Short mmCIF file of C-alpha atoms and ligand atoms in Angstrom, two decimals:
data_model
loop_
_atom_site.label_atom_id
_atom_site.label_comp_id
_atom_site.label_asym_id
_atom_site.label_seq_id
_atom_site.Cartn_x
_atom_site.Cartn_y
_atom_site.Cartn_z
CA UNK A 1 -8.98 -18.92 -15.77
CA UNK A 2 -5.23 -18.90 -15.65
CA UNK A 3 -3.72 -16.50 -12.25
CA UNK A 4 -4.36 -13.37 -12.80
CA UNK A 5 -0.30 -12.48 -11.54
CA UNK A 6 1.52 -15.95 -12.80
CA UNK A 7 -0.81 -17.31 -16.02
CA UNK A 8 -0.54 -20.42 -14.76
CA UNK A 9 -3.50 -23.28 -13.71
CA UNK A 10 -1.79 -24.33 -10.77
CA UNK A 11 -3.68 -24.60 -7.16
CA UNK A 12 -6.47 -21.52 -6.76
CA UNK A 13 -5.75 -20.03 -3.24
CA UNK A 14 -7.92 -21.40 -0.35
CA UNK A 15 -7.76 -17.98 1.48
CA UNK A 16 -10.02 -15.34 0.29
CA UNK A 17 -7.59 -12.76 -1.65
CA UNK A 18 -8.43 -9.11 0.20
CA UNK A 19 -7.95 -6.65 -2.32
CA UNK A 20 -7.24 -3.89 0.36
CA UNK A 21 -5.26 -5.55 2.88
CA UNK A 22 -6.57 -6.42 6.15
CA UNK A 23 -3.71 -4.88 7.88
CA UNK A 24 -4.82 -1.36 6.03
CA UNK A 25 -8.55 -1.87 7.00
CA UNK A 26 -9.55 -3.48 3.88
CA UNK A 27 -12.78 -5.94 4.42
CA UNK A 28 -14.48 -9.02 3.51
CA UNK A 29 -16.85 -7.39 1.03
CA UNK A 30 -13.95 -6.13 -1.25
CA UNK A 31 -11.99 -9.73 -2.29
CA UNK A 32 -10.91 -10.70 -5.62
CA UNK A 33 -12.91 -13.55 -7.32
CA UNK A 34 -12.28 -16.63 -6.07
CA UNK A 35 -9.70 -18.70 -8.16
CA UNK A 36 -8.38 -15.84 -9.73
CA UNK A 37 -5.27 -15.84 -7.94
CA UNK A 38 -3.14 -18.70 -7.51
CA UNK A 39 -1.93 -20.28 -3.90
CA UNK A 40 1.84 -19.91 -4.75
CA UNK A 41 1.05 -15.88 -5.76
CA UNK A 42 -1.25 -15.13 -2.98
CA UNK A 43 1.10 -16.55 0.27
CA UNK A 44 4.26 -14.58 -2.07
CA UNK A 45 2.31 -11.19 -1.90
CA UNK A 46 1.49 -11.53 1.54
CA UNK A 47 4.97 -12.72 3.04
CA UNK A 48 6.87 -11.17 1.51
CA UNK A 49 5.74 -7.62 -0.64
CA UNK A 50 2.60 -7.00 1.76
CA UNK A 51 4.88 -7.15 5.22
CA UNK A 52 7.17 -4.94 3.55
CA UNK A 53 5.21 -2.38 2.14
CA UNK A 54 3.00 -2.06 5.27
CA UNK A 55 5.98 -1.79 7.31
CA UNK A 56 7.43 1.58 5.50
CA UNK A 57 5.87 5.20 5.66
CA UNK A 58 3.11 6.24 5.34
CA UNK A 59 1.65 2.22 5.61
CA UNK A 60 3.33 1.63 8.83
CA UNK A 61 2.12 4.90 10.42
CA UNK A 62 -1.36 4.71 8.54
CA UNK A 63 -1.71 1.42 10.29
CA UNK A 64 -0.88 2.77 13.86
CA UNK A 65 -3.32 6.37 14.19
CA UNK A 66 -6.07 3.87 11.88
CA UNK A 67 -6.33 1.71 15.18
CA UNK A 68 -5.53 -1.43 13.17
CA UNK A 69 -5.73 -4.83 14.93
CA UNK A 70 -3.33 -7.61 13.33
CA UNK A 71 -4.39 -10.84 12.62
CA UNK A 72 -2.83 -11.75 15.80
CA UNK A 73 -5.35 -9.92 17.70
CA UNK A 74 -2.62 -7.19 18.87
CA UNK A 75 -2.49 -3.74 17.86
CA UNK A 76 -0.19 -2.38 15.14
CA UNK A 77 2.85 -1.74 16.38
CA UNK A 78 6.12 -0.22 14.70
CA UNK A 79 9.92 1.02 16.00
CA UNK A 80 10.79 4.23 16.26
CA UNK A 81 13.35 5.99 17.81
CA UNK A 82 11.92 6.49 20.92
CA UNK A 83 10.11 3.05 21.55
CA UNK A 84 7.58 0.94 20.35
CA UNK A 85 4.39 2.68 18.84
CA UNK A 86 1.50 1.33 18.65
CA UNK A 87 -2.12 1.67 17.65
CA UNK A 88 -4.76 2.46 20.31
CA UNK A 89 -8.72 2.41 20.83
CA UNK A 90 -8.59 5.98 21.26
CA UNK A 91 -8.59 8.30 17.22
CA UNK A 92 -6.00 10.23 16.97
CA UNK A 93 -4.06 8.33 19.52
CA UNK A 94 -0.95 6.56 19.17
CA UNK A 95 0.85 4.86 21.98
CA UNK A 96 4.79 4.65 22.85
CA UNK A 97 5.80 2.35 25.03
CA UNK A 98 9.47 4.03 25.71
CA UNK A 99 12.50 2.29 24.82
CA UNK A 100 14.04 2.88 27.83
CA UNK A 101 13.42 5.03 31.39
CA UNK A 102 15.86 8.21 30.21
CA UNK A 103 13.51 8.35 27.48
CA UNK A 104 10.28 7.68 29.69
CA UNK A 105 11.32 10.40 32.74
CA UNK A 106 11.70 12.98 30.03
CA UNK A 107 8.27 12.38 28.52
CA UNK A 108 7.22 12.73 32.07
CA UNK A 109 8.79 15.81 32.75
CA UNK A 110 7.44 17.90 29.40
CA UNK A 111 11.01 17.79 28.46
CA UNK A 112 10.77 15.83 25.15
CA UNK A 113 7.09 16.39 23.66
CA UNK A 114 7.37 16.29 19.70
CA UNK A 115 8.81 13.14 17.90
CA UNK A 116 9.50 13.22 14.03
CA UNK A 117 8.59 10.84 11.60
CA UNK A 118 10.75 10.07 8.48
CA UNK A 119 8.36 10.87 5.84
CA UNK A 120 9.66 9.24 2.97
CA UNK A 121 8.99 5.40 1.67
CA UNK A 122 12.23 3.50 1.81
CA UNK A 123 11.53 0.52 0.01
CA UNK A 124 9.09 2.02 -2.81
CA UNK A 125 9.59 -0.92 -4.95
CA UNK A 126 7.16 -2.97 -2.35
CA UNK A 127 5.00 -0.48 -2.26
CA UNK A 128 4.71 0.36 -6.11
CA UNK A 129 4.28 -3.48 -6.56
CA UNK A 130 1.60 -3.81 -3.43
CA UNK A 131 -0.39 -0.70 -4.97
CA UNK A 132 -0.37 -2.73 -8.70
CA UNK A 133 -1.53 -5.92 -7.17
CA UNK A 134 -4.47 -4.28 -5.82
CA UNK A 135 -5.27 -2.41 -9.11
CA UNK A 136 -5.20 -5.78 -10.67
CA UNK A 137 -7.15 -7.37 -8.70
CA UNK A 138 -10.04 -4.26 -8.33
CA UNK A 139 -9.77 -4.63 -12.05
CA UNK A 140 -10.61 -8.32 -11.85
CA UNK A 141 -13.22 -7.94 -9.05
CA UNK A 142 -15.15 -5.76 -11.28
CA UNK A 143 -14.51 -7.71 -14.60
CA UNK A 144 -12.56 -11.00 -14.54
CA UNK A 145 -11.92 -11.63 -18.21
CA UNK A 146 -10.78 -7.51 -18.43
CA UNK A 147 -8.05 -8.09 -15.94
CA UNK A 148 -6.81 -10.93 -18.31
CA UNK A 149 -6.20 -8.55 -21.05
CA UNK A 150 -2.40 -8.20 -22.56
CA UNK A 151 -2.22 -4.63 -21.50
CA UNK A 152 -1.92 -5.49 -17.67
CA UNK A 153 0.98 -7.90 -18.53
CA UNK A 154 3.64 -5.39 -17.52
CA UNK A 155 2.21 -4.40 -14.66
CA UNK A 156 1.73 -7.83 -13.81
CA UNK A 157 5.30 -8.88 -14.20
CA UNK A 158 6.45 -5.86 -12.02
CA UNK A 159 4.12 -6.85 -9.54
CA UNK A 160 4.93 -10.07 -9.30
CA UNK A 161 8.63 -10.40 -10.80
CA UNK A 162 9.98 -7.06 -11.68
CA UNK A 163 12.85 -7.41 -13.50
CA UNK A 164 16.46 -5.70 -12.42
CA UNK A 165 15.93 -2.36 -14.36
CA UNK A 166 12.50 -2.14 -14.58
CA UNK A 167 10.30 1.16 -13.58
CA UNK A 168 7.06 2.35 -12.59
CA UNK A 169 5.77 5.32 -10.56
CA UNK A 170 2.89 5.64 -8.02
CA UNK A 171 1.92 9.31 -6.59
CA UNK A 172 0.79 10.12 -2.49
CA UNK A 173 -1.54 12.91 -1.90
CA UNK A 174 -1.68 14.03 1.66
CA UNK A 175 0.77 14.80 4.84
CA UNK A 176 -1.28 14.98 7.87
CA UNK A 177 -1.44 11.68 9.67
CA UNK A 178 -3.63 12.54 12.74
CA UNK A 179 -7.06 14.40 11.50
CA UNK A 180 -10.89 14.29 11.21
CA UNK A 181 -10.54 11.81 8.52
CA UNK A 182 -12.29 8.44 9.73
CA UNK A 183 -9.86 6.39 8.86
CA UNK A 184 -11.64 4.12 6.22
CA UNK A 185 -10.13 2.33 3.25
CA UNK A 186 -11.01 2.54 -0.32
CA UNK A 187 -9.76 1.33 -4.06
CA UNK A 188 -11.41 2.93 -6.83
CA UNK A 189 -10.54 2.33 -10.49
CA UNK A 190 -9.93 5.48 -13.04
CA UNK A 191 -10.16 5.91 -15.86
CA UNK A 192 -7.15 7.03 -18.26
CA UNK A 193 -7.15 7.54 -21.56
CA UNK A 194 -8.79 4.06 -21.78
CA UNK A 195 -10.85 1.74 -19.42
CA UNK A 196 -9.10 1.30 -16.16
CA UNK A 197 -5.50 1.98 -16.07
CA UNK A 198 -5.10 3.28 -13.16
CA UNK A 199 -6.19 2.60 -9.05
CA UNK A 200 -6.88 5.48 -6.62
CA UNK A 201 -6.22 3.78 -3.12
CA UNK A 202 -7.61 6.17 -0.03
CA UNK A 203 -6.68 5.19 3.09
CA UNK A 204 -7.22 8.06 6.36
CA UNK A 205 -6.18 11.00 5.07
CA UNK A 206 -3.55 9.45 2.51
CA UNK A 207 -4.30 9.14 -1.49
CA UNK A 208 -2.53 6.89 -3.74
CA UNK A 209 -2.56 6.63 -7.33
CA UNK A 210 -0.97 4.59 -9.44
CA UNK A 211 -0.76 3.08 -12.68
CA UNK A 212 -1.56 0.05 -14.24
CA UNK A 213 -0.13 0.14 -17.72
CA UNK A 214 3.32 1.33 -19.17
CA UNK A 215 1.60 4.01 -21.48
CA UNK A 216 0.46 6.04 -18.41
CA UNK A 217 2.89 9.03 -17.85
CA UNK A 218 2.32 11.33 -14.94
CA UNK A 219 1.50 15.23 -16.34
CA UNK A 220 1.81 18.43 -14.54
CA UNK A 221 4.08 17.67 -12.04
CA UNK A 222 5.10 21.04 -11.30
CA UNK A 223 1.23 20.95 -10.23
CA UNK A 224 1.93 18.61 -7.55
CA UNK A 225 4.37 20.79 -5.35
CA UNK A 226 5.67 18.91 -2.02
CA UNK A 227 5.18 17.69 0.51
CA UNK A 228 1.25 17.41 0.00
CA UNK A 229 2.30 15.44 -2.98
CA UNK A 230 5.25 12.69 -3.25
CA UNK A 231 5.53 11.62 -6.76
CA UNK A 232 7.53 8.50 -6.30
CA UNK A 233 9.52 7.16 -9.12
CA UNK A 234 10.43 3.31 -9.07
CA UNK A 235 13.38 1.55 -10.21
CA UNK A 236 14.26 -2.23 -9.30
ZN1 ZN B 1 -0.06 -17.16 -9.57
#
């Protein structure tokens, strides 16, 4: 079967394609078929749309109070304007390791005891096209020859090439970073009108939906008041 992003035969990938990624706590069990993404399309995704998606909000902060380990072995770590954060073994706990000792001795002394996140994505277009890619292949891992159809091929050109001008929209559902939530990852498929067209991603206390045809228009916005709901639109 042709790649499920590129249509063409070339090389299958030799790694095993994680449809949630690693770095967001996806596992083993949850892959897309093997062969059904190309070697060329699989090290693209994941050097260059994956690292930048996961690195803007809410991935990169998902990643730290989640406890996520990289494949280096280290913790998840991001910048901030205080220090490096990073992920810890404790829920709910984040670590700073301060950027310098002004910064540290006030910490210390109770004097600086709240920091603020900026809680909007800056480079949507990675995310949009990370949150696609999955829906594609949860589509695939449930029905390979379905994720073939000709109704995925826009979403699989924006995921893979968008175009200058092209747009799409994903929605996030939640606010609170640090909660009760356990911190497990999930990618469900809905359905829309018509058989999967569109991926619900849950991730700690953070929804994501987005989706995976053109004909798909979000409804009811005024519904979706924020912050407890972002509706993000996309342009390239
Ligand atoms: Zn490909």
């Amino acid at each position: 079967m042709p790649c499920l992003f590129c249509r063409s035969n070339t090389e299958p990938a030799d790694r095993r394609e994680h449809i949630v990624p690693e770095s967001l706590g996806g596992d083993d069990s949850f892959c897309a078929p093997k062969g059904s993404v190309c070697n060329r399309c699989n090290q693209y995704f994941g050097t260059t749309v994956e690292r930048e998606a996961l690195d803007d909000y809410p991935f990169n902060i998902l990643r730290i109070s989640n406890g996520i380990i990289t494949k280096r072995g280290k913790w998840a770590s991001m910048k901030s304007d205080l220090g490096r954060l990073s992920a810890s073994p404790w829920k709910n706990t984040i670590g700073l390791d301060p950027k310098n000792v002004e910064i540290e001795n006030r910490i210390l002394s109770g004097g600086l005891d709240r920091m603020l996140v900026y809680a909007e994505p800056r480079k949507p277009v990675a995310q949009c096209r990370l949150l696609i890619k999955m829906g594609l292949e949860a589509v695939s891992f449930a029905d390979e020859a379905f994720a073939q159809r000709d109704k995925y091929n826009a979403a699989r050109s924006f995921a893979r090439s968008p175009r200058r001008g092209d747009r799409w929209w994903y929605l996030i559902c939640g606010t609170h970073l640090l909660n009760d939530d356990d911190g497990s990852a999930s990618a469900t498929l809905l359905h829309v009108e018509d058989r999967w067209n569109m991926l619900h991603f849950h991730i700690g206390s953070f929804d994501f939906f987005v989706p995976l045809t053109k004909e798909i228009l979000p409804t009811d916005l005024e519904k979706l008041p924020e912050p407890d709901y972002r509706f993000v639109e996309v342009r390239v």
